Amino acid sequence: MPYILGIETSCDETAAAVVARGGEVLSSVVASQVPVHGKYGGVVPELASREHLRAIVPVVREAMEEAHASWADLSAVAATAGPGLVGSLLVGLTFAKGICAVRRLPLVGINHLEGHIHAVVLDARTSGDEIALPALALVASGGHTHLFLWSGGEQYRILGKTRDDAAGEAYDKVAKLLGFSYPGGPVLDKLAEYGDPGAVALPMAKMKGNALDFSFSGLKTAVLRWVQSRHMEAEIAGRRELLRRKPNPALEDWLKVTPQATLDVIAAFQSVVVEELLKRVGRAAEETGARSVIIAGGVACNAGLRRAARGGRLSIPAYFPTPHLSTDNAAMIAAAAWPRFERGEFDDLSLKAQANLALA
Ligand code: KG4
Ligand code: ZN
């Protein structure tokens, strides 16, 4: 049975996975660097590449062991070639090339965004769902907010993308300015449940030109202005103090240091992000006649987004990855490589890591 080893190191997770026939995940190992970058409130590129160098050998070894696979069982190695931090990409891609050279295996370079989309395809295959094509594909993560029209195979058309911050980046920045931990998405998502989104008015983006482009920096600035108008220094210092005492606070700990007004602004922020994303998905569905939508990337974990997308806000079915396949992982990279492996389309060992690699 053809096994593909996938390797992903585009940002701050070192990940390796073994996937059989593009659909059966035999192992998926993710070493997160969150504790390293957490205190800076975002990813520090130099630290990320150093951590990837440390983690790559044990992570690949663990993925192979968990899958009970030997090098001889592999049919190909797939690695993320971009987009991402170039120093980080280089670690995984070079390691993959090394395995390919020594074991005489074909290399498949994968676009990280295509990987995120294939996380959903992989899940759908496992659950027997048929994703109707053409499909919209919204990839919303810490680094990207891109909306594509996917007609199957490698036919992607870009419909819109963010002009400033990515959706996940907006979560991370708002969390940082309010004194919460990094990454901001998971904690703000949980706290949003306790707030009233109608209690604070935050603006939607006004777009000139392509109405399917996104913008989140105005929303982030609006939250900053709200904070500045309220003398919240002591409250924010309280949360930073909590983080110093307890690097991984539980929801109850956060709730103790977060008054209702702040929970309300978090809920309002989340509802605007969800609306900004789904408004464009709805409009794109009307304009293109897309029959379904794939929502992928770290922000696809968001409970409010899932609820709204599945609860009648959209007229087409929405597919999300299971949470462990939403954030960066290598199973999605190995799965994305499968169609290309079947067609025998391989990359040369001179393949370069590209920080801005485009999908369409
Ligand atoms: O896909 P991912 O793991 O890495 C990138 O390619 O960027 O996405 C990480 C991003 C972070 O910005 C994080 O705050 C966000 O996804 N995220 C969320 C949630 N879980 C993770 N954003 C909103 N709600 C969540 N539940
Ligand atoms: Zn990602």
mmCIF file of C-alpha atoms and ligand atoms in Angstrom:
data_model
loop_
_atom_site.group_PDB
_atom_site.id
_atom_site.type_symbol
_atom_site.label_atom_id
_atom_site.label_comp_id
_atom_site.label_asym_id
_atom_site.label_seq_id
_atom_site.Cartn_x
_atom_site.Cartn_y
_atom_site.Cartn_z
ATOM 1 C CA MET A 1 0.000 0.000 0.000
ATOM 2 C CA PRO A 2 1.548 3.358 -0.984
ATOM 3 C CA TYR A 3 2.596 5.324 2.060
ATOM 4 C CA ILE A 4 3.442 9.009 1.811
ATOM 5 C CA LEU A 5 5.497 10.678 4.525
ATOM 6 C CA GLY A 6 4.368 14.295 4.921
ATOM 7 C CA ILE A 7 6.526 17.006 6.499
ATOM 8 C CA GLU A 8 5.287 20.482 7.484
ATOM 9 C CA THR A 9 7.465 23.249 8.934
ATOM 10 C CA SER A 10 6.079 26.446 7.387
ATOM 11 C CA CYS A 11 5.432 28.336 10.605
ATOM 12 C CA ASP A 12 5.668 27.335 14.250
ATOM 13 C CA GLU A 13 4.704 23.656 14.266
ATOM 14 C CA THR A 14 7.125 20.884 13.345
ATOM 15 C CA ALA A 15 4.897 18.144 11.956
ATOM 16 C CA ALA A 16 5.274 14.752 10.282
ATOM 17 C CA ALA A 17 2.663 12.194 9.283
ATOM 18 C CA VAL A 18 2.346 8.944 7.377
ATOM 19 C CA VAL A 19 -0.783 8.663 5.218
ATOM 20 C CA ALA A 20 -1.752 5.604 3.203
ATOM 21 C CA ARG A 21 -3.523 6.005 -0.169
ATOM 22 C CA GLY A 22 -4.134 9.673 0.497
ATOM 23 C CA GLY A 23 -6.900 8.870 2.949
ATOM 24 C CA GLU A 24 -5.788 6.725 5.873
ATOM 25 C CA VAL A 25 -3.829 8.638 8.500
ATOM 26 C CA LEU A 26 -1.445 6.118 10.079
ATOM 27 C CA SER A 27 0.272 8.740 12.216
ATOM 28 C CA SER A 28 0.261 12.513 12.656
ATOM 29 C CA VAL A 29 2.780 14.065 15.025
ATOM 30 C CA VAL A 30 2.826 17.806 15.760
ATOM 31 C CA ALA A 31 5.457 19.467 17.959
ATOM 32 C CA SER A 32 4.143 22.894 18.828
ATOM 33 C CA GLN A 33 6.463 25.820 19.520
ATOM 34 C CA VAL A 34 3.773 27.789 21.344
ATOM 35 C CA PRO A 35 5.728 27.824 24.644
ATOM 36 C CA VAL A 36 8.739 29.338 22.805
ATOM 37 C CA HIS A 37 6.849 32.141 21.037
ATOM 38 C CA GLY A 38 4.116 32.660 23.626
ATOM 39 C CA LYS A 39 5.942 35.287 25.643
ATOM 40 C CA TYR A 40 6.497 37.404 22.499
ATOM 41 C CA GLY A 41 2.805 37.314 21.517
ATOM 42 C CA GLY A 42 3.666 36.035 18.027
ATOM 43 C CA VAL A 43 6.082 33.877 16.062
ATOM 44 C CA VAL A 44 9.754 34.947 16.120
ATOM 45 C CA PRO A 45 11.169 33.638 12.798
ATOM 46 C CA GLU A 46 14.743 33.022 14.010
ATOM 47 C CA LEU A 47 13.530 31.052 17.019
ATOM 48 C CA ALA A 48 11.116 29.092 14.811
ATOM 49 C CA SER A 49 13.837 27.781 12.479
ATOM 50 C CA ARG A 50 16.040 26.859 15.431
ATOM 51 C CA GLU A 51 13.185 24.928 17.047
ATOM 52 C CA HIS A 52 12.404 23.141 13.762
ATOM 53 C CA LEU A 53 16.045 22.042 13.556
ATOM 54 C CA ARG A 54 15.797 20.618 17.052
ATOM 55 C CA ALA A 55 12.483 18.871 16.495
ATOM 56 C CA ILE A 56 12.588 17.570 12.931
ATOM 57 C CA VAL A 57 14.494 14.312 13.559
ATOM 58 C CA PRO A 58 12.482 13.144 16.615
ATOM 59 C CA VAL A 59 9.163 14.211 15.041
ATOM 60 C CA VAL A 60 9.782 12.299 11.791
ATOM 61 C CA ARG A 61 11.045 9.301 13.749
ATOM 62 C CA GLU A 62 7.946 9.320 15.953
ATOM 63 C CA ALA A 63 5.632 9.557 12.925
ATOM 64 C CA MET A 64 7.363 6.568 11.307
ATOM 65 C CA GLU A 65 7.240 4.531 14.524
ATOM 66 C CA GLU A 66 3.593 5.313 15.242
ATOM 67 C CA ALA A 67 2.692 4.241 11.704
ATOM 68 C CA HIS A 68 4.789 1.049 12.136
ATOM 69 C CA ALA A 69 6.427 2.081 8.863
ATOM 70 C CA SER A 70 9.983 1.453 7.719
ATOM 71 C CA TRP A 71 11.785 3.589 5.111
ATOM 72 C CA ALA A 72 11.199 0.772 2.623
ATOM 73 C CA ASP A 73 7.433 1.171 3.063
ATOM 74 C CA LEU A 74 7.454 4.745 1.771
ATOM 75 C CA SER A 75 6.469 5.547 -1.807
ATOM 76 C CA ALA A 76 7.119 9.295 -1.672
ATOM 77 C CA VAL A 77 7.918 12.190 0.640
ATOM 78 C CA ALA A 78 5.749 15.324 0.576
ATOM 79 C CA ALA A 79 6.912 18.581 2.126
ATOM 80 C CA THR A 80 5.518 22.087 2.350
ATOM 81 C CA ALA A 81 7.406 24.285 -0.139
ATOM 82 C CA GLY A 82 5.582 27.542 0.728
ATOM 83 C CA PRO A 83 4.118 29.924 1.621
ATOM 84 C CA GLY A 84 5.574 30.487 5.067
ATOM 85 C CA LEU A 85 8.688 31.618 6.896
ATOM 86 C CA VAL A 86 11.544 30.795 4.584
ATOM 87 C CA GLY A 87 13.962 29.697 7.326
ATOM 88 C CA SER A 88 11.287 27.373 8.719
ATOM 89 C CA LEU A 89 10.243 25.976 5.330
ATOM 90 C CA LEU A 90 13.879 25.208 4.517
ATOM 91 C CA VAL A 91 14.264 22.875 7.494
ATOM 92 C CA GLY A 92 11.396 20.569 6.500
ATOM 93 C CA LEU A 93 11.971 20.766 2.765
ATOM 94 C CA THR A 94 15.710 20.096 3.047
ATOM 95 C CA PHE A 95 15.089 17.204 5.417
ATOM 96 C CA ALA A 96 12.559 15.741 2.953
ATOM 97 C CA LYS A 97 15.056 16.102 0.111
ATOM 98 C CA GLY A 98 17.674 14.305 2.198
ATOM 99 C CA ILE A 99 15.359 11.331 2.729
ATOM 100 C CA CYS A 100 14.475 11.319 -0.990
ATOM 101 C CA ALA A 101 18.134 11.396 -2.042
ATOM 102 C CA VAL A 102 19.202 8.615 0.309
ATOM 103 C CA ARG A 103 16.170 6.359 -0.178
ATOM 104 C CA ARG A 104 15.710 7.231 -3.891
ATOM 105 C CA LEU A 105 12.145 8.350 -3.286
ATOM 106 C CA PRO A 106 10.152 10.916 -5.277
ATOM 107 C CA LEU A 107 9.593 14.339 -3.725
ATOM 108 C CA VAL A 108 6.268 16.191 -3.861
ATOM 109 C CA GLY A 109 6.370 19.882 -2.900
ATOM 110 C CA ILE A 110 3.042 21.097 -1.518
ATOM 111 C CA ASN A 111 1.539 24.546 -1.156
ATOM 112 C CA HIS A 112 0.585 25.023 2.497
ATOM 113 C CA LEU A 113 -2.842 26.466 1.595
ATOM 114 C CA GLU A 114 -3.609 23.474 -0.610
ATOM 115 C CA GLY A 115 -2.664 21.343 2.382
ATOM 116 C CA HIS A 116 -5.266 23.114 4.548
ATOM 117 C CA ILE A 117 -7.929 22.533 1.880
ATOM 118 C CA HIS A 118 -6.980 18.861 1.662
ATOM 119 C CA ALA A 119 -7.391 18.478 5.414
ATOM 120 C CA VAL A 120 -11.118 18.865 4.743
ATOM 121 C CA VAL A 121 -11.051 16.593 1.695
ATOM 122 C CA LEU A 122 -9.297 13.979 3.828
ATOM 123 C CA ASP A 123 -11.968 14.225 6.526
ATOM 124 C CA ALA A 124 -14.784 14.062 3.994
ATOM 125 C CA ARG A 125 -13.255 10.937 2.467
ATOM 126 C CA THR A 126 -13.076 9.338 5.916
ATOM 127 C CA SER A 127 -16.696 10.159 6.750
ATOM 128 C CA GLY A 128 -18.002 9.255 3.282
ATOM 129 C CA ASP A 129 -19.157 12.833 2.485
ATOM 130 C CA GLU A 130 -19.056 13.988 -1.117
ATOM 131 C CA ILE A 131 -17.950 17.639 -1.403
ATOM 132 C CA ALA A 132 -19.931 19.042 -4.352
ATOM 133 C CA LEU A 133 -17.737 20.905 -6.875
ATOM 134 C CA PRO A 134 -17.072 23.622 -7.705
ATOM 135 C CA ALA A 135 -16.459 24.477 -4.070
ATOM 136 C CA LEU A 136 -15.390 27.668 -2.392
ATOM 137 C CA ALA A 137 -12.340 27.229 -0.191
ATOM 138 C CA LEU A 138 -11.752 29.709 2.597
ATOM 139 C CA VAL A 139 -8.356 29.315 4.248
ATOM 140 C CA ALA A 140 -8.239 31.427 7.406
ATOM 141 C CA SER A 141 -5.201 31.083 9.626
ATOM 142 C CA GLY A 142 -2.552 33.121 11.405
ATOM 143 C CA GLY A 143 -0.824 33.922 8.132
ATOM 144 C CA HIS A 144 -3.582 33.801 5.506
ATOM 145 C CA THR A 145 -7.143 34.698 4.737
ATOM 146 C CA HIS A 146 -7.729 33.548 1.174
ATOM 147 C CA LEU A 147 -10.938 32.694 -0.653
ATOM 148 C CA PHE A 148 -10.609 30.388 -3.667
ATOM 149 C CA LEU A 149 -12.927 28.733 -6.124
ATOM 150 C CA TRP A 150 -11.847 25.121 -6.416
ATOM 151 C CA SER A 151 -13.072 23.149 -9.427
ATOM 152 C CA GLY A 152 -11.226 19.939 -8.505
ATOM 153 C CA GLY A 153 -7.698 18.723 -9.137
ATOM 154 C CA GLU A 154 -5.325 21.652 -9.136
ATOM 155 C CA GLN A 155 -7.804 24.141 -10.533
ATOM 156 C CA TYR A 156 -7.903 26.983 -8.035
ATOM 157 C CA ARG A 157 -9.010 30.525 -8.774
ATOM 158 C CA ILE A 158 -8.343 33.222 -6.197
ATOM 159 C CA LEU A 159 -11.466 35.274 -5.482
ATOM 160 C CA GLY A 160 -10.224 37.413 -2.600
ATOM 161 C CA LYS A 161 -7.638 37.699 0.124
ATOM 162 C CA THR A 162 -6.789 39.904 3.053
ATOM 163 C CA ARG A 163 -5.308 43.300 2.337
ATOM 164 C CA ASP A 164 -3.751 43.604 5.784
ATOM 165 C CA ASP A 165 -3.987 41.254 8.771
ATOM 166 C CA ALA A 166 -5.057 37.627 8.462
ATOM 167 C CA ALA A 167 -8.133 36.611 10.498
ATOM 168 C CA GLY A 168 -6.046 34.544 12.942
ATOM 169 C CA GLU A 169 -3.522 37.371 13.196
ATOM 170 C CA ALA A 170 -6.357 39.715 14.213
ATOM 171 C CA TYR A 171 -7.275 37.255 16.991
ATOM 172 C CA ASP A 172 -3.634 37.066 18.093
ATOM 173 C CA LYS A 173 -3.179 40.862 18.101
ATOM 174 C CA VAL A 174 -6.454 41.581 19.914
ATOM 175 C CA ALA A 175 -5.598 38.892 22.480
ATOM 176 C CA LYS A 176 -2.180 40.471 22.998
ATOM 177 C CA LEU A 177 -3.509 43.978 23.471
ATOM 178 C CA LEU A 178 -6.069 42.698 25.986
ATOM 179 C CA GLY A 179 -3.377 40.791 27.908
ATOM 180 C CA PHE A 180 -4.352 37.237 26.900
ATOM 181 C CA SER A 181 -2.020 34.429 25.829
ATOM 182 C CA TYR A 182 -0.731 33.475 22.383
ATOM 183 C CA PRO A 183 -2.262 32.138 20.178
ATOM 184 C CA GLY A 184 -5.282 34.335 20.810
ATOM 185 C CA GLY A 185 -7.923 32.473 18.797
ATOM 186 C CA PRO A 186 -8.645 29.554 21.134
ATOM 187 C CA VAL A 187 -8.960 31.667 24.315
ATOM 188 C CA LEU A 188 -11.000 34.500 22.767
ATOM 189 C CA ASP A 189 -13.280 31.946 21.108
ATOM 190 C CA LYS A 190 -14.096 30.351 24.479
ATOM 191 C CA LEU A 191 -14.552 33.695 26.250
ATOM 192 C CA ALA A 192 -16.785 35.059 23.460
ATOM 193 C CA GLU A 193 -19.466 32.627 24.632
ATOM 194 C CA TYR A 194 -19.784 34.626 27.870
ATOM 195 C CA GLY A 195 -20.179 38.052 26.238
ATOM 196 C CA ASP A 196 -23.016 39.925 24.553
ATOM 197 C CA PRO A 197 -21.943 40.792 20.984
ATOM 198 C CA GLY A 198 -24.642 43.477 20.785
ATOM 199 C CA ALA A 199 -23.276 45.399 23.774
ATOM 200 C CA VAL A 200 -20.327 46.955 21.866
ATOM 201 C CA ALA A 201 -20.560 48.355 18.334
ATOM 202 C CA LEU A 202 -17.482 47.460 16.276
ATOM 203 C CA PRO A 203 -17.164 48.395 12.584
ATOM 204 C CA MET A 204 -17.301 46.117 9.564
ATOM 205 C CA ALA A 205 -14.604 46.762 6.930
ATOM 206 C CA LYS A 206 -15.469 49.142 4.097
ATOM 207 C CA MET A 207 -13.873 47.744 0.956
ATOM 208 C CA LYS A 208 -13.109 49.649 -2.194
ATOM 209 C CA GLY A 209 -12.475 47.534 -5.290
ATOM 210 C CA ASN A 210 -12.804 43.755 -4.967
ATOM 211 C CA ALA A 211 -15.676 43.178 -2.533
ATOM 212 C CA LEU A 212 -14.366 39.650 -1.876
ATOM 213 C CA ASP A 213 -11.114 40.919 -0.365
ATOM 214 C CA PHE A 214 -10.834 40.981 3.421
ATOM 215 C CA SER A 215 -9.507 43.532 5.899
ATOM 216 C CA PHE A 216 -9.126 43.100 9.657
ATOM 217 C CA SER A 217 -6.771 45.872 10.715
ATOM 218 C CA GLY A 218 -9.583 48.436 11.164
ATOM 219 C CA LEU A 219 -11.400 46.051 13.488
ATOM 220 C CA LYS A 220 -8.251 45.501 15.535
ATOM 221 C CA THR A 221 -7.726 49.272 15.762
ATOM 222 C CA ALA A 222 -11.350 49.735 16.883
ATOM 223 C CA VAL A 223 -10.747 47.284 19.760
ATOM 224 C CA LEU A 224 -7.540 49.177 20.622
ATOM 225 C CA ARG A 225 -9.447 52.502 20.702
ATOM 226 C CA TRP A 226 -12.114 50.909 22.914
ATOM 227 C CA VAL A 227 -9.381 49.742 25.316
ATOM 228 C CA GLN A 228 -7.641 53.143 25.293
ATOM 229 C CA SER A 229 -10.884 54.921 26.142
ATOM 230 C CA ARG A 230 -11.467 52.840 29.253
ATOM 231 C CA HIS A 231 -8.301 52.982 31.416
ATOM 232 C CA MET A 232 -7.956 49.223 31.560
ATOM 233 C CA GLU A 233 -4.263 49.143 32.562
ATOM 234 C CA ALA A 234 -4.863 47.407 35.903
ATOM 235 C CA GLU A 235 -7.211 44.810 34.406
ATOM 236 C CA ILE A 236 -4.760 43.989 31.589
ATOM 237 C CA ALA A 237 -1.839 43.855 34.042
ATOM 238 C CA GLY A 238 -3.891 41.365 36.089
ATOM 239 C CA ARG A 239 -4.148 39.009 33.133
ATOM 240 C CA ARG A 240 -0.439 39.354 32.301
ATOM 241 C CA GLU A 241 0.308 38.563 35.938
ATOM 242 C CA LEU A 242 -1.898 35.464 35.736
ATOM 243 C CA LEU A 243 0.096 34.337 32.675
ATOM 244 C CA ARG A 244 3.363 34.785 34.564
ATOM 245 C CA ARG A 245 2.096 32.644 37.434
ATOM 246 C CA LYS A 246 0.371 30.064 35.266
ATOM 247 C CA PRO A 247 1.590 29.728 31.660
ATOM 248 C CA ASN A 248 -1.488 27.755 30.656
ATOM 249 C CA PRO A 249 -4.509 29.257 32.449
ATOM 250 C CA ALA A 250 -7.827 27.400 32.398
ATOM 251 C CA LEU A 251 -11.026 29.088 31.222
ATOM 252 C CA GLU A 252 -12.136 29.642 34.854
ATOM 253 C CA ASP A 253 -8.856 31.445 35.604
ATOM 254 C CA TRP A 254 -9.388 33.819 32.663
ATOM 255 C CA LEU A 255 -13.004 34.424 33.634
ATOM 256 C CA LYS A 256 -11.906 35.514 37.134
ATOM 257 C CA VAL A 257 -9.730 38.313 35.696
ATOM 258 C CA THR A 258 -12.044 39.381 32.860
ATOM 259 C CA PRO A 259 -15.012 41.641 33.633
ATOM 260 C CA GLN A 260 -18.259 41.541 31.674
ATOM 261 C CA ALA A 261 -17.469 44.622 29.542
ATOM 262 C CA THR A 262 -14.319 42.905 28.221
ATOM 263 C CA LEU A 263 -16.219 39.677 27.564
ATOM 264 C CA ASP A 264 -18.698 41.773 25.592
ATOM 265 C CA VAL A 265 -16.017 43.373 23.415
ATOM 266 C CA ILE A 266 -14.529 39.916 22.755
ATOM 267 C CA ALA A 267 -17.961 38.608 21.720
ATOM 268 C CA ALA A 268 -18.483 41.658 19.478
ATOM 269 C CA PHE A 269 -15.025 41.171 17.913
ATOM 270 C CA GLN A 270 -15.746 37.514 17.226
ATOM 271 C CA SER A 271 -19.153 38.207 15.718
ATOM 272 C CA VAL A 272 -17.655 40.799 13.329
ATOM 273 C CA VAL A 273 -14.868 38.402 12.250
ATOM 274 C CA VAL A 274 -17.422 35.631 11.625
ATOM 275 C CA GLU A 275 -19.664 38.007 9.692
ATOM 276 C CA GLU A 276 -16.752 39.385 7.611
ATOM 277 C CA LEU A 277 -15.790 35.828 6.631
ATOM 278 C CA LEU A 278 -19.264 34.443 5.942
ATOM 279 C CA LYS A 279 -20.546 37.553 4.173
ATOM 280 C CA ARG A 280 -17.879 37.063 1.509
ATOM 281 C CA VAL A 281 -18.486 33.324 1.301
ATOM 282 C CA GLY A 282 -22.204 34.024 0.715
ATOM 283 C CA ARG A 283 -21.516 36.656 -1.915
ATOM 284 C CA ALA A 284 -18.935 34.439 -3.671
ATOM 285 C CA ALA A 285 -21.409 31.539 -3.715
ATOM 286 C CA GLU A 286 -23.963 33.766 -5.468
ATOM 287 C CA GLU A 287 -21.416 35.110 -7.946
ATOM 288 C CA THR A 288 -19.824 31.781 -8.881
ATOM 289 C CA GLY A 289 -22.592 29.236 -8.370
ATOM 290 C CA ALA A 290 -20.308 27.233 -6.048
ATOM 291 C CA ARG A 291 -22.134 24.241 -4.568
ATOM 292 C CA SER A 292 -20.328 23.945 -1.240
ATOM 293 C CA VAL A 293 -17.679 25.615 0.871
ATOM 294 C CA ILE A 294 -14.584 24.231 2.547
ATOM 295 C CA ILE A 295 -13.486 26.284 5.555
ATOM 296 C CA ALA A 296 -9.947 25.463 6.663
ATOM 297 C CA GLY A 297 -6.940 26.790 8.595
ATOM 298 C CA GLY A 298 -6.582 27.479 12.312
ATOM 299 C CA VAL A 299 -9.554 29.865 12.424
ATOM 300 C CA ALA A 300 -11.767 27.014 11.177
ATOM 301 C CA CYS A 301 -11.586 25.714 14.785
ATOM 302 C CA ASN A 302 -13.708 28.697 15.818
ATOM 303 C CA ALA A 303 -16.931 27.578 17.488
ATOM 304 C CA GLY A 304 -18.844 30.747 16.558
ATOM 305 C CA LEU A 305 -17.821 30.404 12.908
ATOM 306 C CA ARG A 306 -18.832 26.741 12.774
ATOM 307 C CA ARG A 307 -22.164 27.439 14.414
ATOM 308 C CA ALA A 308 -22.993 30.300 12.036
ATOM 309 C CA ALA A 309 -21.816 28.495 8.885
ATOM 310 C CA ARG A 310 -23.836 25.408 9.697
ATOM 311 C CA GLY A 311 -26.794 27.170 11.246
ATOM 312 C CA GLY A 312 -28.406 28.623 8.145
ATOM 313 C CA ARG A 313 -26.189 31.686 7.587
ATOM 314 C CA LEU A 314 -25.093 30.141 4.263
ATOM 315 C CA SER A 315 -27.192 28.652 1.483
ATOM 316 C CA ILE A 316 -24.575 25.992 0.622
ATOM 317 C CA PRO A 317 -23.183 23.192 2.832
ATOM 318 C CA ALA A 318 -20.022 24.058 4.784
ATOM 319 C CA TYR A 319 -17.276 21.514 5.469
ATOM 320 C CA PHE A 320 -14.779 21.970 8.296
ATOM 321 C CA PRO A 321 -11.799 19.814 9.248
ATOM 322 C CA THR A 322 -11.805 17.996 12.574
ATOM 323 C CA PRO A 323 -9.992 20.296 15.046
ATOM 324 C CA HIS A 324 -6.676 18.388 15.008
ATOM 325 C CA LEU A 325 -6.556 18.778 11.215
ATOM 326 C CA SER A 326 -7.550 22.476 11.337
ATOM 327 C CA THR A 327 -4.294 23.856 12.664
ATOM 328 C CA ASP A 328 -0.964 23.091 11.013
ATOM 329 C CA ASN A 329 -0.229 19.386 10.630
ATOM 330 C CA ALA A 330 1.511 17.110 8.135
ATOM 331 C CA ALA A 331 -1.338 14.666 7.425
ATOM 332 C CA MET A 332 -2.902 17.383 5.259
ATOM 333 C CA ILE A 333 0.387 17.762 3.369
ATOM 334 C CA ALA A 334 0.662 14.014 2.683
ATOM 335 C CA ALA A 335 -3.022 13.918 1.663
ATOM 336 C CA ALA A 336 -2.593 16.857 -0.731
ATOM 337 C CA ALA A 337 0.322 15.024 -2.362
ATOM 338 C CA TRP A 338 -1.720 11.921 -3.156
ATOM 339 C CA PRO A 339 -3.349 13.041 -6.454
ATOM 340 C CA ARG A 340 0.015 14.227 -7.723
ATOM 341 C CA PHE A 341 1.663 10.974 -6.637
ATOM 342 C CA GLU A 342 -0.972 9.013 -8.558
ATOM 343 C CA ARG A 343 -0.266 11.055 -11.674
ATOM 344 C CA GLY A 344 3.493 10.608 -11.212
ATOM 345 C CA GLU A 345 4.095 14.367 -10.985
ATOM 346 C CA PHE A 346 7.181 14.790 -8.867
ATOM 347 C CA ASP A 347 9.470 17.658 -8.003
ATOM 348 C CA ASP A 348 13.134 17.929 -8.635
ATOM 349 C CA LEU A 349 15.495 17.984 -5.660
ATOM 350 C CA SER A 350 16.341 21.556 -6.687
ATOM 351 C CA LEU A 351 12.826 22.651 -5.592
ATOM 352 C CA LYS A 352 13.093 25.906 -3.652
ATOM 353 C CA ALA A 353 11.283 27.006 -0.523
ATOM 354 C CA GLN A 354 9.184 30.053 -1.433
ATOM 355 C CA ALA A 355 7.941 32.400 1.270
ATOM 356 C CA ASN A 356 5.218 33.801 -1.016
ATOM 357 C CA LEU A 357 4.326 30.720 -3.041
ATOM 358 C CA ALA A 358 0.916 31.369 -4.637
ATOM 359 C CA LEU A 359 -1.791 28.745 -5.112
ATOM 360 C CA ALA A 360 -3.618 30.682 -7.817
HETATM 361 O O1 KG4 B 1 -3.361 27.173 10.500
HETATM 362 P P1 KG4 B 1 -2.622 27.594 11.725
HETATM 363 O O2 KG4 B 1 -2.289 26.556 12.733
HETATM 364 O O3 KG4 B 1 -1.256 28.264 11.360
HETATM 365 C C1 KG4 B 1 -1.051 29.126 10.312
HETATM 366 O O4 KG4 B 1 -0.864 28.653 9.157
HETATM 367 O O5 KG4 B 1 -1.097 30.343 10.621
HETATM 368 O O6 KG4 B 1 -3.477 28.785 12.375
HETATM 369 C C2 KG4 B 1 -3.125 29.397 13.592
HETATM 370 C C3 KG4 B 1 -4.049 30.565 13.797
HETATM 371 C C4 KG4 B 1 -3.675 31.455 14.982
HETATM 372 O O7 KG4 B 1 -3.710 32.813 14.563
HETATM 373 C C5 KG4 B 1 -4.769 31.176 15.998
HETATM 374 O O8 KG4 B 1 -5.066 32.283 16.841
HETATM 375 C C6 KG4 B 1 -5.936 30.839 15.106
HETATM 376 O O9 KG4 B 1 -5.391 30.113 14.033
HETATM 377 N N1 KG4 B 1 -6.939 30.014 15.811
HETATM 378 C C7 KG4 B 1 -8.201 30.429 16.050
HETATM 379 C C8 KG4 B 1 -8.812 29.407 16.815
HETATM 380 N N2 KG4 B 1 -7.913 28.394 16.983
HETATM 381 C C9 KG4 B 1 -6.768 28.791 16.360
HETATM 382 N N3 KG4 B 1 -8.836 31.563 15.717
HETATM 383 C C10 KG4 B 1 -10.114 31.696 16.114
HETATM 384 N N4 KG4 B 1 -10.774 30.768 16.858
HETATM 385 C C11 KG4 B 1 -10.178 29.614 17.225
HETATM 386 N N5 KG4 B 1 -10.840 28.693 17.940
HETATM 387 ZN ZN ZN B 2 -1.539 26.909 8.328
#
